[in-house]
Amino acid sequence: MLVLGLETSCDETGVALYDSERGLLADALFSQIDLHRVFGGVVPELASRDHVKRMLPLIRQVLEEAGCVATEIDAIAYTAGPGLVGALLVGASCAQALAFAWDIPAIGVHHMEGHLLAPMLEENPPEFPFVALLVSGGHTQLVRVDGIGQYELLGESLDDAAGEAFDKTAKLIGLNYPGGPEIARLAEQGVPGRFVFPRPMTDRPGLEFSFSGLKTFALNTWQQCKNAGDDSEQTRCDLSLAFQQAVVETLTIKCKRALKQTGLKRLVIAGGVSANKALRASLEDMLGSIKGNVYYARPQFCTDNGAMIAYAGCQRLLAGQHQDLAISVQARWPMEQLPPL
């Protein structure tokens, strides 16, 4: 089955072609970072308009790269949520229009299920069951995964997601958007131990997260430094390192706790923050100590992309699932509501 995947949940337009027998044939991505940087964050209306502008050229590009024509496509998968409603509607409208014109089925895919299954695109994919850490700008969740659609939420953030905390903290100390990569870059030059941040909610049982307090701690520390006349680049580097260490160690502690609770030794990390090198190294060390394995997608498939949507949609289409031509998206959509295969 040849599936065209469309991703428009936020500020990146992703298109890909996935074949159930030959694997990923082509993918293309347009990022709107430069468009939104001047505003310090994503402007929903601008994101929607840019998706409209980019979608059809990217589809043509992917078809050309794959050496395919439209008549060869068997189905279309698109992101139906969660995400920005306007942005989601662009992808859903385009997918349903093409499905109607080409007389093929279409299916709406859960954005976070796409992220969760992205490591399946690699040469050494994880086997079920496993624990998944979904960590991005909008989500921080620990999920037990027994199969596609068989999800048990173990814990999630009570406030800011980890990626959101990265971006907001970066903005507070005067870094450019998007802040996560900027903090990771500066952290490489930071002096260990100059600042020590708390590890929120690690001193109590459970698998919930809370990252909003780290923002406040970072802001207060930065203000103290500025009041003392020290707002140097090195201070930003040291703050970035301390913040990143706090987030990474908190995530690692909770992942270890989740693995112990479930009795599993396979961990999947997915979502934009899973590209963070310090987080990968910390989780690899932790899994090594318990003789387990950690899996993640290549960096280009950690952020939003069409390949993960095409793959996830293909699995559900092969199981006989599809939707009618109604255009329906969900800004909020608990993953536990998805039907199992």
mmCIF file of C-alpha atoms in Angstrom:
data_model
loop_
_atom_site.group_PDB
_atom_site.id
_atom_site.type_symbol
_atom_site.label_atom_id
_atom_site.label_comp_id
_atom_site.label_asym_id
_atom_site.label_seq_id
_atom_site.Cartn_x
_atom_site.Cartn_y
_atom_site.Cartn_z
ATOM 1 C CA MET A 1 0.000 0.000 0.000
ATOM 2 C CA LEU A 2 1.359 3.414 -1.031
ATOM 3 C CA VAL A 3 0.304 6.145 1.407
ATOM 4 C CA LEU A 4 0.711 9.903 1.111
ATOM 5 C CA GLY A 5 1.214 11.493 4.547
ATOM 6 C CA LEU A 6 0.454 15.153 5.344
ATOM 7 C CA GLU A 7 1.519 16.888 8.576
ATOM 8 C CA THR A 8 0.258 20.401 9.465
ATOM 9 C CA SER A 9 -0.305 20.361 13.222
ATOM 10 C CA CYS A 10 1.716 23.471 14.028
ATOM 11 C CA ASP A 11 4.434 25.377 12.158
ATOM 12 C CA GLU A 12 5.983 22.743 9.892
ATOM 13 C CA THR A 13 4.512 21.460 6.647
ATOM 14 C CA GLY A 14 5.482 17.829 6.148
ATOM 15 C CA VAL A 15 4.745 15.539 3.208
ATOM 16 C CA ALA A 16 5.938 11.962 2.656
ATOM 17 C CA LEU A 17 5.285 8.820 0.656
ATOM 18 C CA TYR A 18 5.440 5.498 2.510
ATOM 19 C CA ASP A 19 5.037 2.085 0.912
ATOM 20 C CA SER A 20 4.119 -0.860 3.122
ATOM 21 C CA GLU A 21 6.539 -3.100 1.217
ATOM 22 C CA ARG A 22 9.338 -0.758 0.145
ATOM 23 C CA GLY A 23 9.371 1.572 3.154
ATOM 24 C CA LEU A 24 9.808 5.339 3.022
ATOM 25 C CA LEU A 25 10.164 6.510 -0.579
ATOM 26 C CA ALA A 26 10.429 10.280 -0.160
ATOM 27 C CA ASP A 27 9.749 13.033 2.349
ATOM 28 C CA ALA A 28 9.892 16.815 2.369
ATOM 29 C CA LEU A 29 9.534 19.395 5.120
ATOM 30 C CA PHE A 30 9.172 23.158 5.192
ATOM 31 C CA SER A 31 9.803 24.837 8.544
ATOM 32 C CA GLN A 32 8.249 28.203 9.381
ATOM 33 C CA ILE A 33 10.862 29.116 11.996
ATOM 34 C CA ASP A 34 12.030 32.236 10.149
ATOM 35 C CA LEU A 35 8.417 33.382 9.728
ATOM 36 C CA HIS A 36 7.639 33.182 13.456
ATOM 37 C CA ARG A 37 11.024 34.123 14.936
ATOM 38 C CA VAL A 38 10.278 37.843 14.817
ATOM 39 C CA PHE A 39 7.242 37.217 17.068
ATOM 40 C CA GLY A 40 9.106 34.954 19.497
ATOM 41 C CA GLY A 41 6.628 32.121 18.981
ATOM 42 C CA VAL A 42 4.125 30.571 16.596
ATOM 43 C CA VAL A 43 1.346 32.859 15.316
ATOM 44 C CA PRO A 44 -1.523 30.453 14.476
ATOM 45 C CA GLU A 45 -3.070 32.448 11.608
ATOM 46 C CA LEU A 46 0.280 32.923 9.890
ATOM 47 C CA ALA A 47 1.022 29.226 10.323
ATOM 48 C CA SER A 48 -2.259 28.253 8.658
ATOM 49 C CA ARG A 49 -1.714 30.584 5.714
ATOM 50 C CA ASP A 50 1.785 29.293 5.127
ATOM 51 C CA HIS A 51 0.581 25.679 5.141
ATOM 52 C CA VAL A 52 -1.824 26.610 2.335
ATOM 53 C CA LYS A 53 1.078 28.105 0.391
ATOM 54 C CA ARG A 54 3.446 25.172 0.847
ATOM 55 C CA MET A 55 1.256 22.063 0.692
ATOM 56 C CA LEU A 56 0.748 21.447 -3.028
ATOM 57 C CA PRO A 57 4.350 22.307 -4.064
ATOM 58 C CA LEU A 58 5.633 19.867 -1.431
ATOM 59 C CA ILE A 59 3.283 17.136 -2.645
ATOM 60 C CA ARG A 60 4.550 17.622 -6.192
ATOM 61 C CA GLN A 61 8.157 17.554 -4.915
ATOM 62 C CA VAL A 62 7.653 14.295 -3.036
ATOM 63 C CA LEU A 63 5.945 12.601 -5.981
ATOM 64 C CA GLU A 64 8.790 13.642 -8.251
ATOM 65 C CA GLU A 65 11.491 12.450 -5.831
ATOM 66 C CA ALA A 66 9.748 9.093 -5.424
ATOM 67 C CA GLY A 67 9.225 8.711 -9.164
ATOM 68 C CA CYS A 68 5.500 8.227 -8.599
ATOM 69 C CA VAL A 69 2.338 9.651 -10.103
ATOM 70 C CA ALA A 70 -0.894 10.460 -8.318
ATOM 71 C CA THR A 71 -2.726 7.449 -9.755
ATOM 72 C CA GLU A 72 -0.334 5.113 -7.913
ATOM 73 C CA ILE A 73 -1.281 6.429 -4.464
ATOM 74 C CA ASP A 74 -3.582 4.052 -2.582
ATOM 75 C CA ALA A 75 -4.545 6.248 0.387
ATOM 76 C CA ILE A 76 -3.878 9.512 2.211
ATOM 77 C CA ALA A 77 -3.062 9.991 5.900
ATOM 78 C CA TYR A 78 -3.203 13.403 7.544
ATOM 79 C CA THR A 79 -2.769 14.815 11.020
ATOM 80 C CA ALA A 80 -6.211 15.258 12.566
ATOM 81 C CA GLY A 81 -5.001 16.418 16.000
ATOM 82 C CA PRO A 82 -3.942 17.453 18.480
ATOM 83 C CA GLY A 83 -2.594 20.810 17.317
ATOM 84 C CA LEU A 84 -3.602 24.271 16.123
ATOM 85 C CA VAL A 85 -7.105 24.028 14.675
ATOM 86 C CA GLY A 86 -6.456 26.304 11.700
ATOM 87 C CA ALA A 87 -3.266 24.502 10.777
ATOM 88 C CA LEU A 88 -4.909 21.089 11.161
ATOM 89 C CA LEU A 89 -7.782 22.134 8.912
ATOM 90 C CA VAL A 90 -5.394 22.933 6.062
ATOM 91 C CA GLY A 91 -3.990 19.405 6.020
ATOM 92 C CA ALA A 92 -7.382 17.772 6.573
ATOM 93 C CA SER A 93 -9.051 19.800 3.804
ATOM 94 C CA CYS A 94 -6.262 19.070 1.346
ATOM 95 C CA ALA A 95 -6.235 15.362 2.182
ATOM 96 C CA GLN A 96 -9.981 14.936 1.889
ATOM 97 C CA ALA A 97 -10.137 16.922 -1.360
ATOM 98 C CA LEU A 98 -7.433 14.760 -2.928
ATOM 99 C CA ALA A 99 -9.026 11.572 -1.586
ATOM 100 C CA PHE A 100 -12.327 12.586 -3.205
ATOM 101 C CA ALA A 101 -10.657 13.556 -6.501
ATOM 102 C CA TRP A 102 -8.547 10.390 -6.664
ATOM 103 C CA ASP A 103 -11.302 8.128 -5.258
ATOM 104 C CA ILE A 104 -9.080 6.685 -2.522
ATOM 105 C CA PRO A 105 -9.543 6.370 1.258
ATOM 106 C CA ALA A 106 -8.228 8.901 3.765
ATOM 107 C CA ILE A 107 -7.525 8.582 7.480
ATOM 108 C CA GLY A 108 -6.888 11.127 10.210
ATOM 109 C CA VAL A 109 -3.831 10.311 12.321
ATOM 110 C CA HIS A 110 -3.138 11.249 15.927
ATOM 111 C CA HIS A 111 -0.075 13.496 15.938
ATOM 112 C CA MET A 112 1.478 11.926 19.030
ATOM 113 C CA GLU A 113 0.870 8.395 17.758
ATOM 114 C CA GLY A 114 2.868 9.479 14.721
ATOM 115 C CA HIS A 115 5.726 10.577 16.977
ATOM 116 C CA LEU A 116 5.480 7.394 19.039
ATOM 117 C CA LEU A 117 5.768 5.215 15.932
ATOM 118 C CA ALA A 118 8.498 7.257 14.224
ATOM 119 C CA PRO A 119 11.270 4.924 15.531
ATOM 120 C CA MET A 120 9.587 2.152 13.498
ATOM 121 C CA LEU A 121 11.049 3.840 10.410
ATOM 122 C CA GLU A 122 14.573 2.915 11.552
ATOM 123 C CA GLU A 123 16.524 -0.232 10.692
ATOM 124 C CA ASN A 124 16.280 -1.578 14.241
ATOM 125 C CA PRO A 125 12.721 -0.788 15.379
ATOM 126 C CA PRO A 126 11.539 -1.619 18.911
ATOM 127 C CA GLU A 127 9.318 -4.596 19.609
ATOM 128 C CA PHE A 128 6.129 -4.330 21.648
ATOM 129 C CA PRO A 129 5.631 -3.896 24.541
ATOM 130 C CA PHE A 130 7.685 -0.874 25.618
ATOM 131 C CA VAL A 131 7.496 2.327 27.626
ATOM 132 C CA ALA A 132 7.404 5.511 25.556
ATOM 133 C CA LEU A 133 8.506 8.966 26.653
ATOM 134 C CA LEU A 134 6.694 11.445 24.423
ATOM 135 C CA VAL A 135 8.464 14.740 24.928
ATOM 136 C CA SER A 136 7.809 17.796 22.779
ATOM 137 C CA GLY A 137 6.721 21.417 22.907
ATOM 138 C CA GLY A 138 3.146 20.450 23.672
ATOM 139 C CA HIS A 139 3.420 17.097 25.445
ATOM 140 C CA THR A 140 5.418 15.306 28.105
ATOM 141 C CA GLN A 141 3.957 11.869 28.732
ATOM 142 C CA LEU A 142 5.010 8.407 29.817
ATOM 143 C CA VAL A 143 2.964 5.724 28.085
ATOM 144 C CA ARG A 144 2.948 1.942 28.245
ATOM 145 C CA VAL A 145 2.632 0.649 24.675
ATOM 146 C CA ASP A 146 1.474 -2.929 24.118
ATOM 147 C CA GLY A 147 0.694 -2.436 20.429
ATOM 148 C CA ILE A 148 -0.611 0.157 18.014
ATOM 149 C CA GLY A 149 -3.624 1.704 19.686
ATOM 150 C CA GLN A 150 -2.948 -0.141 22.951
ATOM 151 C CA TYR A 151 -1.811 2.728 25.156
ATOM 152 C CA GLU A 152 -1.869 3.209 28.917
ATOM 153 C CA LEU A 153 -1.002 6.683 30.181
ATOM 154 C CA LEU A 154 1.391 6.321 33.106
ATOM 155 C CA GLY A 155 2.069 9.987 33.803
ATOM 156 C CA GLU A 156 2.204 13.413 32.199
ATOM 157 C CA SER A 157 3.113 17.019 32.877
ATOM 158 C CA LEU A 158 0.752 18.883 35.191
ATOM 159 C CA ASP A 159 1.690 22.208 33.593
ATOM 160 C CA ASP A 160 4.308 23.072 30.960
ATOM 161 C CA ALA A 161 5.634 20.377 28.665
ATOM 162 C CA ALA A 162 9.407 19.984 28.670
ATOM 163 C CA GLY A 163 9.815 21.505 25.209
ATOM 164 C CA GLU A 164 7.588 24.422 26.164
ATOM 165 C CA ALA A 165 9.705 25.006 29.266
ATOM 166 C CA PHE A 166 12.863 25.009 27.119
ATOM 167 C CA ASP A 167 11.404 27.619 24.758
ATOM 168 C CA LYS A 168 9.985 29.856 27.479
ATOM 169 C CA THR A 169 13.146 29.746 29.572
ATOM 170 C CA ALA A 170 15.219 30.635 26.522
ATOM 171 C CA LYS A 171 12.997 33.650 25.909
ATOM 172 C CA LEU A 172 13.304 34.764 29.547
ATOM 173 C CA ILE A 173 17.105 34.894 29.324
ATOM 174 C CA GLY A 174 17.103 36.630 25.958
ATOM 175 C CA LEU A 175 17.718 33.781 23.507
ATOM 176 C CA ASN A 176 16.267 33.500 20.023
ATOM 177 C CA TYR A 177 13.274 31.393 18.994
ATOM 178 C CA PRO A 178 13.076 28.398 18.935
ATOM 179 C CA GLY A 179 14.644 28.274 22.355
ATOM 180 C CA GLY A 180 15.215 24.543 22.854
ATOM 181 C CA PRO A 181 18.056 24.211 20.331
ATOM 182 C CA GLU A 182 19.543 27.501 21.579
ATOM 183 C CA ILE A 183 19.699 26.277 25.182
ATOM 184 C CA ALA A 184 21.229 22.976 24.043
ATOM 185 C CA ARG A 185 23.841 24.869 22.000
ATOM 186 C CA LEU A 186 24.825 27.206 24.838
ATOM 187 C CA ALA A 187 24.812 24.370 27.378
ATOM 188 C CA GLU A 188 27.790 22.834 25.564
ATOM 189 C CA GLN A 189 29.860 25.840 26.714
ATOM 190 C CA GLY A 190 28.441 25.962 30.247
ATOM 191 C CA VAL A 191 30.432 25.519 33.434
ATOM 192 C CA PRO A 192 29.051 22.584 35.462
ATOM 193 C CA GLY A 193 28.038 23.328 39.035
ATOM 194 C CA ARG A 194 27.889 27.110 38.868
ATOM 195 C CA PHE A 195 24.088 26.963 39.109
ATOM 196 C CA VAL A 196 22.053 24.088 40.507
ATOM 197 C CA PHE A 197 18.376 23.834 39.589
ATOM 198 C CA PRO A 198 15.769 21.687 41.386
ATOM 199 C CA ARG A 199 14.578 18.357 39.976
ATOM 200 C CA PRO A 200 10.811 18.889 40.279
ATOM 201 C CA MET A 201 8.591 16.115 41.641
ATOM 202 C CA THR A 202 11.411 13.573 41.875
ATOM 203 C CA ASP A 203 11.287 13.561 45.676
ATOM 204 C CA ARG A 204 7.796 12.035 45.698
ATOM 205 C CA PRO A 205 6.346 8.836 44.228
ATOM 206 C CA GLY A 206 4.526 8.825 40.925
ATOM 207 C CA LEU A 207 5.209 9.531 37.268
ATOM 208 C CA GLU A 208 3.816 13.049 36.896
ATOM 209 C CA PHE A 209 5.958 15.972 35.736
ATOM 210 C CA SER A 210 6.020 19.704 36.456
ATOM 211 C CA PHE A 211 8.331 22.095 34.637
ATOM 212 C CA SER A 212 6.784 25.528 35.203
ATOM 213 C CA GLY A 213 8.751 26.032 38.422
ATOM 214 C CA LEU A 214 12.020 25.614 36.553
ATOM 215 C CA LYS A 215 11.088 28.621 34.418
ATOM 216 C CA THR A 216 10.570 30.734 37.526
ATOM 217 C CA PHE A 217 13.816 29.473 39.043
ATOM 218 C CA ALA A 218 15.691 30.342 35.847
ATOM 219 C CA LEU A 219 14.148 33.810 35.675
ATOM 220 C CA ASN A 220 14.960 34.581 39.311
ATOM 221 C CA THR A 221 18.527 33.358 38.887
ATOM 222 C CA TRP A 222 18.954 35.414 35.705
ATOM 223 C CA GLN A 223 17.572 38.533 37.400
ATOM 224 C CA GLN A 224 19.966 38.075 40.326
ATOM 225 C CA CYS A 225 22.877 37.831 37.917
ATOM 226 C CA LYS A 226 21.754 40.926 36.014
ATOM 227 C CA ASN A 227 21.309 42.884 39.245
ATOM 228 C CA ALA A 228 24.878 41.950 40.135
ATOM 229 C CA GLY A 229 26.033 43.285 36.762
ATOM 230 C CA ASP A 230 26.635 39.866 35.228
ATOM 231 C CA ASP A 231 24.523 39.299 32.132
ATOM 232 C CA SER A 232 27.381 37.902 30.056
ATOM 233 C CA GLU A 233 27.184 35.238 27.384
ATOM 234 C CA GLN A 234 29.006 32.847 29.713
ATOM 235 C CA THR A 235 26.331 33.323 32.365
ATOM 236 C CA ARG A 236 23.697 32.424 29.763
ATOM 237 C CA CYS A 237 25.716 29.315 28.927
ATOM 238 C CA ASP A 238 25.968 28.313 32.585
ATOM 239 C CA LEU A 239 22.251 28.885 33.127
ATOM 240 C CA SER A 240 21.433 26.899 30.000
ATOM 241 C CA LEU A 241 23.534 23.986 31.205
ATOM 242 C CA ALA A 242 21.957 23.983 34.673
ATOM 243 C CA PHE A 243 18.442 24.146 33.220
ATOM 244 C CA GLN A 244 19.092 21.392 30.690
ATOM 245 C CA GLN A 245 20.659 19.163 33.341
ATOM 246 C CA ALA A 246 17.596 19.604 35.569
ATOM 247 C CA VAL A 247 15.161 18.677 32.794
ATOM 248 C CA VAL A 248 17.244 15.753 31.549
ATOM 249 C CA GLU A 249 17.794 14.283 35.007
ATOM 250 C CA THR A 250 14.114 14.679 35.882
ATOM 251 C CA LEU A 251 13.044 12.891 32.707
ATOM 252 C CA THR A 252 15.617 10.148 33.272
ATOM 253 C CA ILE A 253 14.512 9.527 36.861
ATOM 254 C CA LYS A 254 10.871 9.244 35.826
ATOM 255 C CA CYS A 255 11.690 6.940 32.902
ATOM 256 C CA LYS A 256 13.641 4.614 35.179
ATOM 257 C CA ARG A 257 10.738 4.636 37.605
ATOM 258 C CA ALA A 258 8.267 3.814 34.791
ATOM 259 C CA LEU A 259 10.387 0.905 33.564
ATOM 260 C CA LYS A 260 10.597 -0.510 37.072
ATOM 261 C CA GLN A 261 6.847 -0.100 37.581
ATOM 262 C CA THR A 262 5.988 -1.898 34.333
ATOM 263 C CA GLY A 263 8.774 -4.474 34.485
ATOM 264 C CA LEU A 264 9.844 -3.552 30.942
ATOM 265 C CA LYS A 265 13.355 -2.836 29.679
ATOM 266 C CA ARG A 266 12.594 -1.220 26.337
ATOM 267 C CA LEU A 267 12.212 2.559 26.208
ATOM 268 C CA VAL A 268 11.198 4.650 23.200
ATOM 269 C CA ILE A 269 11.719 8.417 23.223
ATOM 270 C CA ALA A 270 9.901 10.486 20.628
ATOM 271 C CA GLY A 271 8.979 14.086 19.902
ATOM 272 C CA GLY A 272 11.076 17.178 19.258
ATOM 273 C CA VAL A 273 12.967 17.105 22.571
ATOM 274 C CA SER A 274 14.075 13.506 21.868
ATOM 275 C CA ALA A 275 16.663 15.006 19.501
ATOM 276 C CA ASN A 276 18.462 16.552 22.500
ATOM 277 C CA LYS A 277 21.882 14.904 22.711
ATOM 278 C CA ALA A 278 22.171 15.251 26.483
ATOM 279 C CA LEU A 279 18.815 13.519 26.992
ATOM 280 C CA ARG A 280 19.749 10.667 24.670
ATOM 281 C CA ALA A 281 23.090 10.169 26.434
ATOM 282 C CA SER A 282 21.467 10.189 29.878
ATOM 283 C CA LEU A 283 18.795 7.664 28.900
ATOM 284 C CA GLU A 284 21.332 5.427 27.175
ATOM 285 C CA ASP A 285 23.433 5.387 30.361
ATOM 286 C CA MET A 286 20.374 4.625 32.479
ATOM 287 C CA LEU A 287 19.211 1.795 30.190
ATOM 288 C CA GLY A 288 22.741 0.414 30.098
ATOM 289 C CA SER A 289 22.790 0.202 33.880
ATOM 290 C CA ILE A 290 19.659 -1.973 33.889
ATOM 291 C CA LYS A 291 20.623 -3.911 30.733
ATOM 292 C CA GLY A 292 17.802 -2.408 28.718
ATOM 293 C CA ASN A 293 17.535 -0.687 25.341
ATOM 294 C CA VAL A 294 16.496 2.779 24.230
ATOM 295 C CA TYR A 295 15.102 3.554 20.778
ATOM 296 C CA TYR A 296 14.557 6.834 18.972
ATOM 297 C CA ALA A 297 14.106 8.198 15.481
ATOM 298 C CA ARG A 298 16.828 9.905 13.463
ATOM 299 C CA PRO A 299 16.912 13.662 14.241
ATOM 300 C CA GLN A 300 14.966 14.675 11.125
ATOM 301 C CA PHE A 301 12.051 12.518 12.251
ATOM 302 C CA CYS A 302 12.048 13.723 15.864
ATOM 303 C CA THR A 303 10.428 17.023 14.928
ATOM 304 C CA ASP A 304 7.080 17.150 13.133
ATOM 305 C CA ASN A 305 7.238 15.402 9.746
ATOM 306 C CA GLY A 306 5.101 13.720 7.126
ATOM 307 C CA ALA A 307 6.917 10.375 7.291
ATOM 308 C CA MET A 308 5.609 9.508 10.746
ATOM 309 C CA ILE A 309 2.052 10.376 9.682
ATOM 310 C CA ALA A 310 2.322 8.283 6.515
ATOM 311 C CA TYR A 311 3.649 5.303 8.509
ATOM 312 C CA ALA A 312 1.064 5.517 11.295
ATOM 313 C CA GLY A 313 -1.730 5.999 8.799
ATOM 314 C CA CYS A 314 -0.541 3.069 6.709
ATOM 315 C CA GLN A 315 -0.718 0.702 9.690
ATOM 316 C CA ARG A 316 -4.308 1.681 10.426
ATOM 317 C CA LEU A 317 -5.321 1.594 6.770
ATOM 318 C CA LEU A 318 -3.886 -1.912 6.425
ATOM 319 C CA ALA A 319 -6.067 -2.904 9.374
ATOM 320 C CA GLY A 320 -9.121 -1.713 7.470
ATOM 321 C CA GLN A 321 -9.614 1.631 9.178
ATOM 322 C CA HIS A 322 -10.500 4.775 7.211
ATOM 323 C CA GLN A 323 -12.827 7.750 7.427
ATOM 324 C CA ASP A 324 -15.599 9.319 5.404
ATOM 325 C CA LEU A 325 -15.091 12.604 3.560
ATOM 326 C CA ALA A 326 -16.098 14.779 6.523
ATOM 327 C CA ILE A 327 -13.394 17.276 7.520
ATOM 328 C CA SER A 328 -12.915 16.822 11.257
ATOM 329 C CA VAL A 329 -9.957 17.800 13.455
ATOM 330 C CA GLN A 330 -9.381 17.920 17.211
ATOM 331 C CA ALA A 331 -7.220 20.494 18.982
ATOM 332 C CA ARG A 332 -7.185 18.207 22.034
ATOM 333 C CA TRP A 333 -7.299 14.451 21.632
ATOM 334 C CA PRO A 334 -6.284 11.966 24.365
ATOM 335 C CA MET A 335 -4.285 9.182 22.753
ATOM 336 C CA GLU A 336 -5.976 6.563 24.920
ATOM 337 C CA GLN A 337 -9.163 7.153 22.891
ATOM 338 C CA LEU A 338 -7.588 5.603 19.771
ATOM 339 C CA PRO A 339 -8.939 2.181 18.758
ATOM 340 C CA PRO A 340 -6.477 -0.719 18.896
ATOM 341 C CA LEU A 341 -5.490 -2.598 15.753
#
